[in-house]
CSV table of C-alpha atoms in Angstrom, one decimal:
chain,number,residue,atom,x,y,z
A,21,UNK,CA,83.3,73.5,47.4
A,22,UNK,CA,86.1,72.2,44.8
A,23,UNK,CA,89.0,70.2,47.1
A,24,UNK,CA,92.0,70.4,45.8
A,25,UNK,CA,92.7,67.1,43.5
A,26,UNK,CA,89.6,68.8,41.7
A,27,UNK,CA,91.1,72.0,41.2
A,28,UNK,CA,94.3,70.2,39.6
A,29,UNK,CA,92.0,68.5,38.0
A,30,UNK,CA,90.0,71.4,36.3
A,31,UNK,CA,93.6,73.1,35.5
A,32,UNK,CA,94.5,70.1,33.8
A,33,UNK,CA,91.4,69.7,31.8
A,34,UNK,CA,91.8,73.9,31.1
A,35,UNK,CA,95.6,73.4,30.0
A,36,UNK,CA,94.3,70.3,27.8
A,37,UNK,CA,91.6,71.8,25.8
A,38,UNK,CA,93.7,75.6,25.5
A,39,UNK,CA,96.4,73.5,24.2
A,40,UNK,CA,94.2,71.6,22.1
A,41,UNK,CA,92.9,74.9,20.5
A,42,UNK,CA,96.6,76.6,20.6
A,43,UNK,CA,97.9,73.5,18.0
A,44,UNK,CA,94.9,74.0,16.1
A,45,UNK,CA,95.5,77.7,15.8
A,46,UNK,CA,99.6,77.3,15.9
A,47,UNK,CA,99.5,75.5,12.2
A,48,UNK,CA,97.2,78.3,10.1
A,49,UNK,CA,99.4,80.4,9.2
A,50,UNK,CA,101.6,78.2,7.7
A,51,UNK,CA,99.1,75.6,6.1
A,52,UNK,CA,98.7,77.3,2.8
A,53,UNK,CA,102.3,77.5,2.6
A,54,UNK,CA,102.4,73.9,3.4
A,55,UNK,CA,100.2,72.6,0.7
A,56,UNK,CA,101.6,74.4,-1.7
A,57,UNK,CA,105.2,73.4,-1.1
A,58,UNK,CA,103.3,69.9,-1.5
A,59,UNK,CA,101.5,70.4,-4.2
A,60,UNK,CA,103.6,72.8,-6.1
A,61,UNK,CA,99.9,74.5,-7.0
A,62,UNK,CA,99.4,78.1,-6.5
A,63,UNK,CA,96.9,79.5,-3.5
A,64,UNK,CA,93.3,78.8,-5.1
A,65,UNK,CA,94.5,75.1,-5.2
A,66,UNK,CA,95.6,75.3,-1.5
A,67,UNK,CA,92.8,77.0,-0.2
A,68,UNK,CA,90.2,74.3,-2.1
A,69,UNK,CA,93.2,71.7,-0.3
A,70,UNK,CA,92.8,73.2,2.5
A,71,UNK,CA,88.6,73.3,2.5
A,72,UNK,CA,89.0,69.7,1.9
A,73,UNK,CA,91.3,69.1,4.9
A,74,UNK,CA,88.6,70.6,7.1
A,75,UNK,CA,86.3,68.5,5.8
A,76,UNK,CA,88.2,65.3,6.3
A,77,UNK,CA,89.1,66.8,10.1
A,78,UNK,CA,85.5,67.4,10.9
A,79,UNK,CA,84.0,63.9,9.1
A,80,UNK,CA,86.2,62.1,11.7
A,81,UNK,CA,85.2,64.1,14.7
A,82,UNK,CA,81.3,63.5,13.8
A,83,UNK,CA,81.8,59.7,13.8
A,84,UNK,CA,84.3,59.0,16.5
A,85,UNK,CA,83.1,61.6,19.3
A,86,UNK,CA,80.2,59.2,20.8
A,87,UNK,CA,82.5,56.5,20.4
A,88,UNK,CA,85.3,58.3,22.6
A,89,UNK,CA,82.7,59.4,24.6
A,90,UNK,CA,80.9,55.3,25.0
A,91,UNK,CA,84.7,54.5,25.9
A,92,UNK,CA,85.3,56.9,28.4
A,93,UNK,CA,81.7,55.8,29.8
A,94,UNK,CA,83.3,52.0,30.4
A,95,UNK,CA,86.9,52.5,31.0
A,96,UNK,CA,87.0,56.2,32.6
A,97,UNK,CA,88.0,59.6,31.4
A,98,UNK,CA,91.4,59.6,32.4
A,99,UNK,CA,92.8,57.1,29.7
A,100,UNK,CA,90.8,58.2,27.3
A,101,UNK,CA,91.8,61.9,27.6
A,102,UNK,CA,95.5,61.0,27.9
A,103,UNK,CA,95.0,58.6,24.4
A,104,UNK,CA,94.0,61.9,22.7
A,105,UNK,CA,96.5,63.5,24.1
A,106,UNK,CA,99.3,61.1,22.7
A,107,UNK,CA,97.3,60.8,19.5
A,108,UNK,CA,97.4,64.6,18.8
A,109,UNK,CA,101.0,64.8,19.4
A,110,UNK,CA,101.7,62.4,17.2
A,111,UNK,CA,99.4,63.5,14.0
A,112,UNK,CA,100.9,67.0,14.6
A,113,UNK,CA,104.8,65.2,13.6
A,114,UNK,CA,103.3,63.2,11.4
A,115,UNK,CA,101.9,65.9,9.8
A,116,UNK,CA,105.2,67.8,9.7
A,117,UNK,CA,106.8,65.1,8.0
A,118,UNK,CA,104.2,64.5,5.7
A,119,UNK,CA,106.1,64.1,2.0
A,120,UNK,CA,102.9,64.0,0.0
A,121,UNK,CA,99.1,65.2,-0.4
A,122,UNK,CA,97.9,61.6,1.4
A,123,UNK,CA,100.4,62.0,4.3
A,124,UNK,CA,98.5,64.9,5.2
A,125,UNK,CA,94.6,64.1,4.8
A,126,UNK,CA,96.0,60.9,7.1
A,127,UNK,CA,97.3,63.5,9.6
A,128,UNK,CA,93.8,65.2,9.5
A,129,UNK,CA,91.9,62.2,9.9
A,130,UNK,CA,93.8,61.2,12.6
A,131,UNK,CA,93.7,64.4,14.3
A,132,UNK,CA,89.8,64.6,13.5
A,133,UNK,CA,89.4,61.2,15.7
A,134,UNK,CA,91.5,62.7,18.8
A,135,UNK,CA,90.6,65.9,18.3
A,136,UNK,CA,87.4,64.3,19.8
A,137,UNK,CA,89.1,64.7,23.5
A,138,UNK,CA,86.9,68.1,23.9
A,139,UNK,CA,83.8,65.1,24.1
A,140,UNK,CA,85.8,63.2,27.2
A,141,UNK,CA,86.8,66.5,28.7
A,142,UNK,CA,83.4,68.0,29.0
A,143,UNK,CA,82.3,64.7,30.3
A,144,UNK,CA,85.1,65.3,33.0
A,145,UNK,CA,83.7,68.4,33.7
A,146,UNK,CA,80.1,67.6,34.3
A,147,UNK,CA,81.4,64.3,36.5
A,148,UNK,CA,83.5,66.5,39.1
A,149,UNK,CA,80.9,69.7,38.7
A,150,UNK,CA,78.0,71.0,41.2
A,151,UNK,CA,75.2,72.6,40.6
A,152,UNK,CA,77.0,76.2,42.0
A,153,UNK,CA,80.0,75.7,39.5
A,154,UNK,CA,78.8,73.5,36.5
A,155,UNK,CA,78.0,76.4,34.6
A,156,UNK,CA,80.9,78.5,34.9
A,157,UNK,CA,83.1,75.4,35.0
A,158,UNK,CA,81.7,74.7,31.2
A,159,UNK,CA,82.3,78.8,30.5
A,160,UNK,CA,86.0,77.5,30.7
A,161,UNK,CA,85.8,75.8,27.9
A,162,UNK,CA,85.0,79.0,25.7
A,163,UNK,CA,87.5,80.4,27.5
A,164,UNK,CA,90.1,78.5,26.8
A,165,UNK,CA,89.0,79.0,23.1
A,166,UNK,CA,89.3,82.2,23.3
A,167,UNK,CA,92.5,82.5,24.6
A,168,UNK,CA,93.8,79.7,22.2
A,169,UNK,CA,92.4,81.9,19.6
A,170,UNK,CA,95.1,84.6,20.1
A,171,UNK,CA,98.0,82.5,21.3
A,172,UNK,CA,97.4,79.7,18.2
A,173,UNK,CA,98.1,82.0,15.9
A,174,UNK,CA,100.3,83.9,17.1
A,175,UNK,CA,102.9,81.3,17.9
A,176,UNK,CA,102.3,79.9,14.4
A,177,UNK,CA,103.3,83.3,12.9
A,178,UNK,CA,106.3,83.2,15.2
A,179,UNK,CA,107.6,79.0,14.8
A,180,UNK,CA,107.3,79.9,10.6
A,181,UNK,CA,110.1,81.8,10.7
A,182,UNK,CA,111.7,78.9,11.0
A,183,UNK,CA,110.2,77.3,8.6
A,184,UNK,CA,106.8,75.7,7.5
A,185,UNK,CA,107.0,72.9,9.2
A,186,UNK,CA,107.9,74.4,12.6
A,187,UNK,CA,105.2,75.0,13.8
A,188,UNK,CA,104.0,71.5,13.0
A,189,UNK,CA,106.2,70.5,15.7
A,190,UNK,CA,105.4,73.1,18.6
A,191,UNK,CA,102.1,72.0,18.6
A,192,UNK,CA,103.3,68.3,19.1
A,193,UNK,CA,105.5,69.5,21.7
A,194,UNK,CA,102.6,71.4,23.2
A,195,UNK,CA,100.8,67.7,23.1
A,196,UNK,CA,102.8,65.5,24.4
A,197,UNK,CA,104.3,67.4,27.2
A,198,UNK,CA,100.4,67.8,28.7
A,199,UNK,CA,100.3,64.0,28.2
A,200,UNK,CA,103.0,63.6,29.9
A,201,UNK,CA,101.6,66.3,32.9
A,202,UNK,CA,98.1,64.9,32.3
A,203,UNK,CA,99.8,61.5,33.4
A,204,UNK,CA,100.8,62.6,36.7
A,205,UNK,CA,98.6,64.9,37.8
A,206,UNK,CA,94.9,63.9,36.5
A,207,UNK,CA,92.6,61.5,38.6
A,208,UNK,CA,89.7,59.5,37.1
A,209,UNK,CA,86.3,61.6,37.9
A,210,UNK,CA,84.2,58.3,37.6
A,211,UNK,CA,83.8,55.8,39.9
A,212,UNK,CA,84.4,52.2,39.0
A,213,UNK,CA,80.7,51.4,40.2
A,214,UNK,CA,79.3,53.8,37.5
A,215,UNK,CA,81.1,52.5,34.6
A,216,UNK,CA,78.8,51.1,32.1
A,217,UNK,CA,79.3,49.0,29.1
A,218,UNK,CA,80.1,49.6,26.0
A,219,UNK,CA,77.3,49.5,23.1
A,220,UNK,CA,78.1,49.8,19.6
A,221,UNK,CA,74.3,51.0,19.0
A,222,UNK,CA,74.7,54.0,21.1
A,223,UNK,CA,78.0,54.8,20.0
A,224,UNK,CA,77.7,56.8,17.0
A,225,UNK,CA,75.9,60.0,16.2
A,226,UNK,CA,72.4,58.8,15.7
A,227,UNK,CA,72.5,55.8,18.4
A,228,UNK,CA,73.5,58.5,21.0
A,229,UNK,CA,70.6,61.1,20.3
A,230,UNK,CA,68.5,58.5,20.2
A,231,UNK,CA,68.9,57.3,23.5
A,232,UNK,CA,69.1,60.9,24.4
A,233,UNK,CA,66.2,61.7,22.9
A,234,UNK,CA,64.3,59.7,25.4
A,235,UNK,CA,64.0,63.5,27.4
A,236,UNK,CA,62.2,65.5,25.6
A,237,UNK,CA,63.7,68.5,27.7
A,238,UNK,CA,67.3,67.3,26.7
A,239,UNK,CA,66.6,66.6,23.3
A,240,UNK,CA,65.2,70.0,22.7
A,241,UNK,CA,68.1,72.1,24.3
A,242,UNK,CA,70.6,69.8,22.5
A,243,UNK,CA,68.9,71.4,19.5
A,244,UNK,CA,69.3,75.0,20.8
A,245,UNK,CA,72.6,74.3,21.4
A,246,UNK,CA,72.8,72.8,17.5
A,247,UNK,CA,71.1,76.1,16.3
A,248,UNK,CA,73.4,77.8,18.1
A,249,UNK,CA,76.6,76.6,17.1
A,250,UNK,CA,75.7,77.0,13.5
A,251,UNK,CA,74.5,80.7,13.9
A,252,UNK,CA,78.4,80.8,15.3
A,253,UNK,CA,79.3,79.7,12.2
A,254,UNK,CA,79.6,82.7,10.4
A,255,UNK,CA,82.2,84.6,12.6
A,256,UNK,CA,85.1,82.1,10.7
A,257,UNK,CA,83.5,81.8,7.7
A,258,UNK,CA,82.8,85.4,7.1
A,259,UNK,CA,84.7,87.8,9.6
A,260,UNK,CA,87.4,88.3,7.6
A,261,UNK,CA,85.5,88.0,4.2
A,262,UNK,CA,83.5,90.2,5.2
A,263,UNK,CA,86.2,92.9,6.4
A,264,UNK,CA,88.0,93.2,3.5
A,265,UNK,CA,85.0,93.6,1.7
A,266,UNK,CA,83.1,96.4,3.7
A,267,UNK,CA,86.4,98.4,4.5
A,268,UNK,CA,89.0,97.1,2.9
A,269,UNK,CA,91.0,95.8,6.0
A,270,UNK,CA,94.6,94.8,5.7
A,271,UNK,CA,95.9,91.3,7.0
A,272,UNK,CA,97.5,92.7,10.1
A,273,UNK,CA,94.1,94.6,10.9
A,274,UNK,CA,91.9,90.8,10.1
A,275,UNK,CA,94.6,89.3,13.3
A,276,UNK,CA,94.0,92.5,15.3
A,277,UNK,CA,90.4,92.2,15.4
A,278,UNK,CA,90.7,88.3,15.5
A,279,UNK,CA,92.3,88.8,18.8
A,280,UNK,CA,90.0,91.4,20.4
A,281,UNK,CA,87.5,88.8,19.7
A,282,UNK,CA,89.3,86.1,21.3
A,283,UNK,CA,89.8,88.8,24.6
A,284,UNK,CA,86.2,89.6,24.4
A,285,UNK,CA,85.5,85.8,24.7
A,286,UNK,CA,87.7,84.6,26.6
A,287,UNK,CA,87.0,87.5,29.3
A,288,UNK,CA,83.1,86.6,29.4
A,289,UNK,CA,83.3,82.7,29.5
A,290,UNK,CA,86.3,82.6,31.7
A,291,UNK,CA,85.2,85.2,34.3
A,292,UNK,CA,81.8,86.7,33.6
A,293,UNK,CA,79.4,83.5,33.2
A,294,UNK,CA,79.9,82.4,37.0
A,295,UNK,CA,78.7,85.8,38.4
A,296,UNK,CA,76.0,85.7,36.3
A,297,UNK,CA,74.5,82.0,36.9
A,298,UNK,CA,74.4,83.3,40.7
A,299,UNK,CA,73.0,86.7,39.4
A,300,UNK,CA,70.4,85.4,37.4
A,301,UNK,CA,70.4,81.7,37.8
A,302,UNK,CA,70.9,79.6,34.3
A,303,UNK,CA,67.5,79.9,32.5
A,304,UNK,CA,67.8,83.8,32.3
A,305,UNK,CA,71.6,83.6,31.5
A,306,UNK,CA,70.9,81.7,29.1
A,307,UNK,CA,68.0,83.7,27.8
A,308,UNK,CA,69.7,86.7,28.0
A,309,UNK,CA,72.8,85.2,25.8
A,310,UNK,CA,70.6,84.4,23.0
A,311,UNK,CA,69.4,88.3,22.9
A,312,UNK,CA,72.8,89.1,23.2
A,313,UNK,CA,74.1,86.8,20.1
A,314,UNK,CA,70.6,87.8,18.4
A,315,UNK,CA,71.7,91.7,18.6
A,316,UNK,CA,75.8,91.6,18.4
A,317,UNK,CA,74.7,89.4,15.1
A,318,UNK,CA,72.9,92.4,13.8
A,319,UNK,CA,74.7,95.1,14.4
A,320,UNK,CA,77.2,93.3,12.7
A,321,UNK,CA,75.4,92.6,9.8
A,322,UNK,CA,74.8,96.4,9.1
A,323,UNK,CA,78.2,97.4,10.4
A,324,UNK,CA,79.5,100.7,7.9
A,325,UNK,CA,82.5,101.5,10.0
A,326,UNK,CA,85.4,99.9,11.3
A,327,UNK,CA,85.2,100.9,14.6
A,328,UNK,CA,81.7,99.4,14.4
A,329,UNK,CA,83.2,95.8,14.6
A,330,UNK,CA,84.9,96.2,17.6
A,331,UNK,CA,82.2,98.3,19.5
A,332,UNK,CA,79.7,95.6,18.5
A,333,UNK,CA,82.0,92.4,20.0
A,334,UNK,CA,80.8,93.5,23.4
A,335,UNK,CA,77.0,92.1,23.1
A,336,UNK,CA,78.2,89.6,20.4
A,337,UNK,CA,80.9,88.2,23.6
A,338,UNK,CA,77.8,88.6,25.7
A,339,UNK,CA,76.5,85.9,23.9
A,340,UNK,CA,78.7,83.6,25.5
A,341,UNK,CA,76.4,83.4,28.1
A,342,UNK,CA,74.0,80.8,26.7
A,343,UNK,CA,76.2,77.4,25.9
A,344,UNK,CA,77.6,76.8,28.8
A,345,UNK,CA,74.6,77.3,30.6
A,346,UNK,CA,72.5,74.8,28.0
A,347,UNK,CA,75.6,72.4,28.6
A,348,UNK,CA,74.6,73.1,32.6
A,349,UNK,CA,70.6,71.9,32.3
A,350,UNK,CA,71.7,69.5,30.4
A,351,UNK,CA,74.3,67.8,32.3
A,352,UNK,CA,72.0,67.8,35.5
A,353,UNK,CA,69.5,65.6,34.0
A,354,UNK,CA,71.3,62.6,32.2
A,355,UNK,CA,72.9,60.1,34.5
A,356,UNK,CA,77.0,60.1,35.6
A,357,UNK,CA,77.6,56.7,33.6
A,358,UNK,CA,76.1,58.7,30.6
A,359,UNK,CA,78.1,62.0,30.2
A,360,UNK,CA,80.8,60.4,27.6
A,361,UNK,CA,77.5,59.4,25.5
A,362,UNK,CA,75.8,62.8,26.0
A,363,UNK,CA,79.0,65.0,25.3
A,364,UNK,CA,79.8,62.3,21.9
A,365,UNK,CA,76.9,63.2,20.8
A,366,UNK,CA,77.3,67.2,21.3
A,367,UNK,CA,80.5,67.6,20.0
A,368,UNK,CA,79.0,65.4,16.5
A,369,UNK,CA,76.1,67.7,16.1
A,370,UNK,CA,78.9,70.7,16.6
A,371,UNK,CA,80.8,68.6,14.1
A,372,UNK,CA,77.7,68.8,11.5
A,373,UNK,CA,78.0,72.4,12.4
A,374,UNK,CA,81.1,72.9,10.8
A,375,UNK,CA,80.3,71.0,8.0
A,376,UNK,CA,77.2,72.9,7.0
A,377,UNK,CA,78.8,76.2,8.6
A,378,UNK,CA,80.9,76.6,5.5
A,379,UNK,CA,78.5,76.2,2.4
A,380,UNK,CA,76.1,78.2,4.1
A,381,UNK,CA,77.7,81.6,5.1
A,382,UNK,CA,80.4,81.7,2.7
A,383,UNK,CA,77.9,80.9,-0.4
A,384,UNK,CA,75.6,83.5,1.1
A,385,UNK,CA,78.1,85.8,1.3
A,386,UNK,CA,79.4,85.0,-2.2
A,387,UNK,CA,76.0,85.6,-3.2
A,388,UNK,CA,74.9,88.4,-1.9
A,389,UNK,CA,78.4,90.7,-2.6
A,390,UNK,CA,78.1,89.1,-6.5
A,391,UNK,CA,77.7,92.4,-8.5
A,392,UNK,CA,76.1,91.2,-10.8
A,393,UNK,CA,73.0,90.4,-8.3
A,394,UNK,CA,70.6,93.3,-7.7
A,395,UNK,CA,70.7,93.0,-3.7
A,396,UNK,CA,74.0,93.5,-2.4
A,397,UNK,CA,74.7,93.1,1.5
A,398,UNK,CA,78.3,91.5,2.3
A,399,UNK,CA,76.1,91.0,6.0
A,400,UNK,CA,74.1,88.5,5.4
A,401,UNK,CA,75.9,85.5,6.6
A,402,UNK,CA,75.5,87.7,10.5
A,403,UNK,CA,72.2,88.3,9.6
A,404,UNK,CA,71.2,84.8,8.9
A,405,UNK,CA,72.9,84.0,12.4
A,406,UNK,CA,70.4,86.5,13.9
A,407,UNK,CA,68.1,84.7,12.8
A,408,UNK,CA,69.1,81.4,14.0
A,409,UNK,CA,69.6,82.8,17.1
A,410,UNK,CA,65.5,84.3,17.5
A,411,UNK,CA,64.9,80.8,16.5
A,412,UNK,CA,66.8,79.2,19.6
A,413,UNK,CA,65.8,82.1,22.0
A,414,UNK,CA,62.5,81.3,21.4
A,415,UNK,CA,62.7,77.8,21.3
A,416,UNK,CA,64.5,77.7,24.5
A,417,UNK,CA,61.7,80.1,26.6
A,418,UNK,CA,59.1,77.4,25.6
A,419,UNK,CA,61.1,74.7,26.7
A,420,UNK,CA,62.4,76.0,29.9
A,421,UNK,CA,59.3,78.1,30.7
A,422,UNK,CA,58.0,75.7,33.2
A,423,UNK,CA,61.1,74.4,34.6
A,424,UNK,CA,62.2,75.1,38.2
């Protein structure tokens, strides 16, 4: 059972990565704007900005993840966490401030290296986790996704009434005042006599698989989990591509269904995945999400009807099912004084993710809804994920299959 310093603890690390999520969300409705006010360019030129931003954001977070992660190995979770914390509030003014092009890609980059606080707050998890909760204490993570999905937004839509730059602002506010929470309420979740020290060879992306590699079990589920994330891929690259192009949807219907997805989530990771674990126990959770993702995928990708997309969200949520319950096994066999290294090295393969993500499903898409092609099938990008997803559920059986 979870004493109570834990459950603050677990609110805390909730309330961090929602808001996390919620000033990511909170600034895209305005970014375009943004750039172009910037740039004085018209929309093509902000949108290519903006790809480029992304880029810059997700560069950072592959290479400074294991190193957040290495130094919350040696000096604790706590000060790493509330570092982030402070870091992120102040990219998010500095951002709103920013007076030129540069100003912003050094806003990104900055945010790309804190941004890497979801690494030291899934090491937090595993560290004050049991074997009963782990999984569904890792479904709280998607959750808080989910939620930060429809509230980002949202809010964003709201603070640029006020201007561009508003919103810029809220989510620095957002920021700082859990810093300043996070600094009164959060314990450290590692003891002083499992601190390790800190390796430059281990922290980066290849040091730390490396050293994780070392179980083949691990090393194999961490490439599920990498299969995974990029089949996941082409739900923000495509969804709304692909909307407007099968039925025409308007902008308001694109944030409707955005938000029914991020219920849909949201309800499965943050109340769902617990019953199931003691249901089913993780393996066949996890199983079973991968034939959920594998199915919502397809239906999806042959979708001819609006309603289809929403009715279709219900196994494509089920889905949810199989991270956190991969992040489970894995936590339970790498050592306490190695969770920063093990969750650094996660979040830069997830990085890779959305690096790849992009030229993958949005060229296939762009491909395959050319008119000048002789196959045309705007669902491709869901159907590759499918695909991907076969690939991990099978991958996954052979790897657990003999595993008590």
């Amino acid at each position: 059972m979870i004493n109570t310093q834990n459950k603050n603890a677990m609110l805390f690390i909730f309330l961090t990565i929602l808001i996390d999520c919620i000033g990511l969300g909170i600034i895209i409705p305005v970014l375009p704007e943004l750039i172009k006010q910037i740039t004085n360019g018209n929309i093509s030129e902000a949108a290519s900005i903006g790809g480029w931003l992304s880029f810059a954001y997700a560069i950072m977070s592959f290479l400074f993840s294991p190193v957040l992660g290495g130094l919350s190995d040696r000096f604790g979770r706590r000060p790493i966490i509330l570092i982030s914390l402070l870091g992120l509030g102040i990219d998010y003014i500095f951002c709103a401030m920013a007076p030129t092009l540069g100003w912003l890609f050094v806003g990104r980059i900055l945010a790309g290296v804190c941004g890497a606080s979801f690494t030291t707050a899934s090491a937090y998890i595993a560290d004050v986790s049991n074997d009963e909760n782990r999984a569904k204490n890792f479904g709280m993570i998607g959750a808080a996704f989910g939620v930060g999905f429809i509230i980002g937004p949202l809010l964003g839509s709201l603070f640029g009434t006020f201007g561009t730059r508003a919103p810029f602002y809220a989510a620095a506010i957002l920021s700082l005042v859990n810093f300043i929470y996070g600094f009164f309420v959060l314990p450290e979740s590692l003891a002083k006599e499992k601190l390790r020290k800190f390796d430059w060879k281990r922290a980066n992306p290849l040091g730390s698989l490396i050293q994780l590699s070392k179980q083949k079990v691990v090393i194999n589920l961490i490439l599920v989990m990498f299969i995974l994330e990029l089949a996941s891929q082409a739900m923000p690259n495509v969804w709304s591509f692909f909307c407007i192009e099968r039925f025409n949807w308007s902008e308001k219907q694109i944030g409707v269904s955005l938000a029914f997805v991020g219920v849909a989530i949201a309800i499965v990771q943050g109340g769902l995945i617990g019953w199931a674990k003691t249901k089913f126990g993780e393996k066949k959770s996890l199983f079973a999400g991968l034939l959920f993702n594998t199915v919502g995928f397809i239906l999806f990708s042959f979708a001819n009807q609006s309603w289809m997309m929403y009715a279709f969200l219900i196994p494509f949520a089920l889905g949810g099912f199989a991270i956190p319950n991969i992040q489970s096994i894995i936590t339970q066999k790498v050592p306490s004084n190695e969770q920063g290294e093990l969750q650094g090295g996660l979040t830069s393969l997830i990085s890779i993710t959305a690096i790849l993500g992009p030229l993958i499903m949005s060229n296939s898409f762009a491909f395959f809804t050319n008119h000048q092609n002789h196959i045309y099938f705007p669902g491709i990008a869901f159907l590759i994920g499918a695909v991907l997803s076969i690939v991990g559920l099978i991958f996954s059986y052979f790897t657990l299959k003999n595993m008590r």
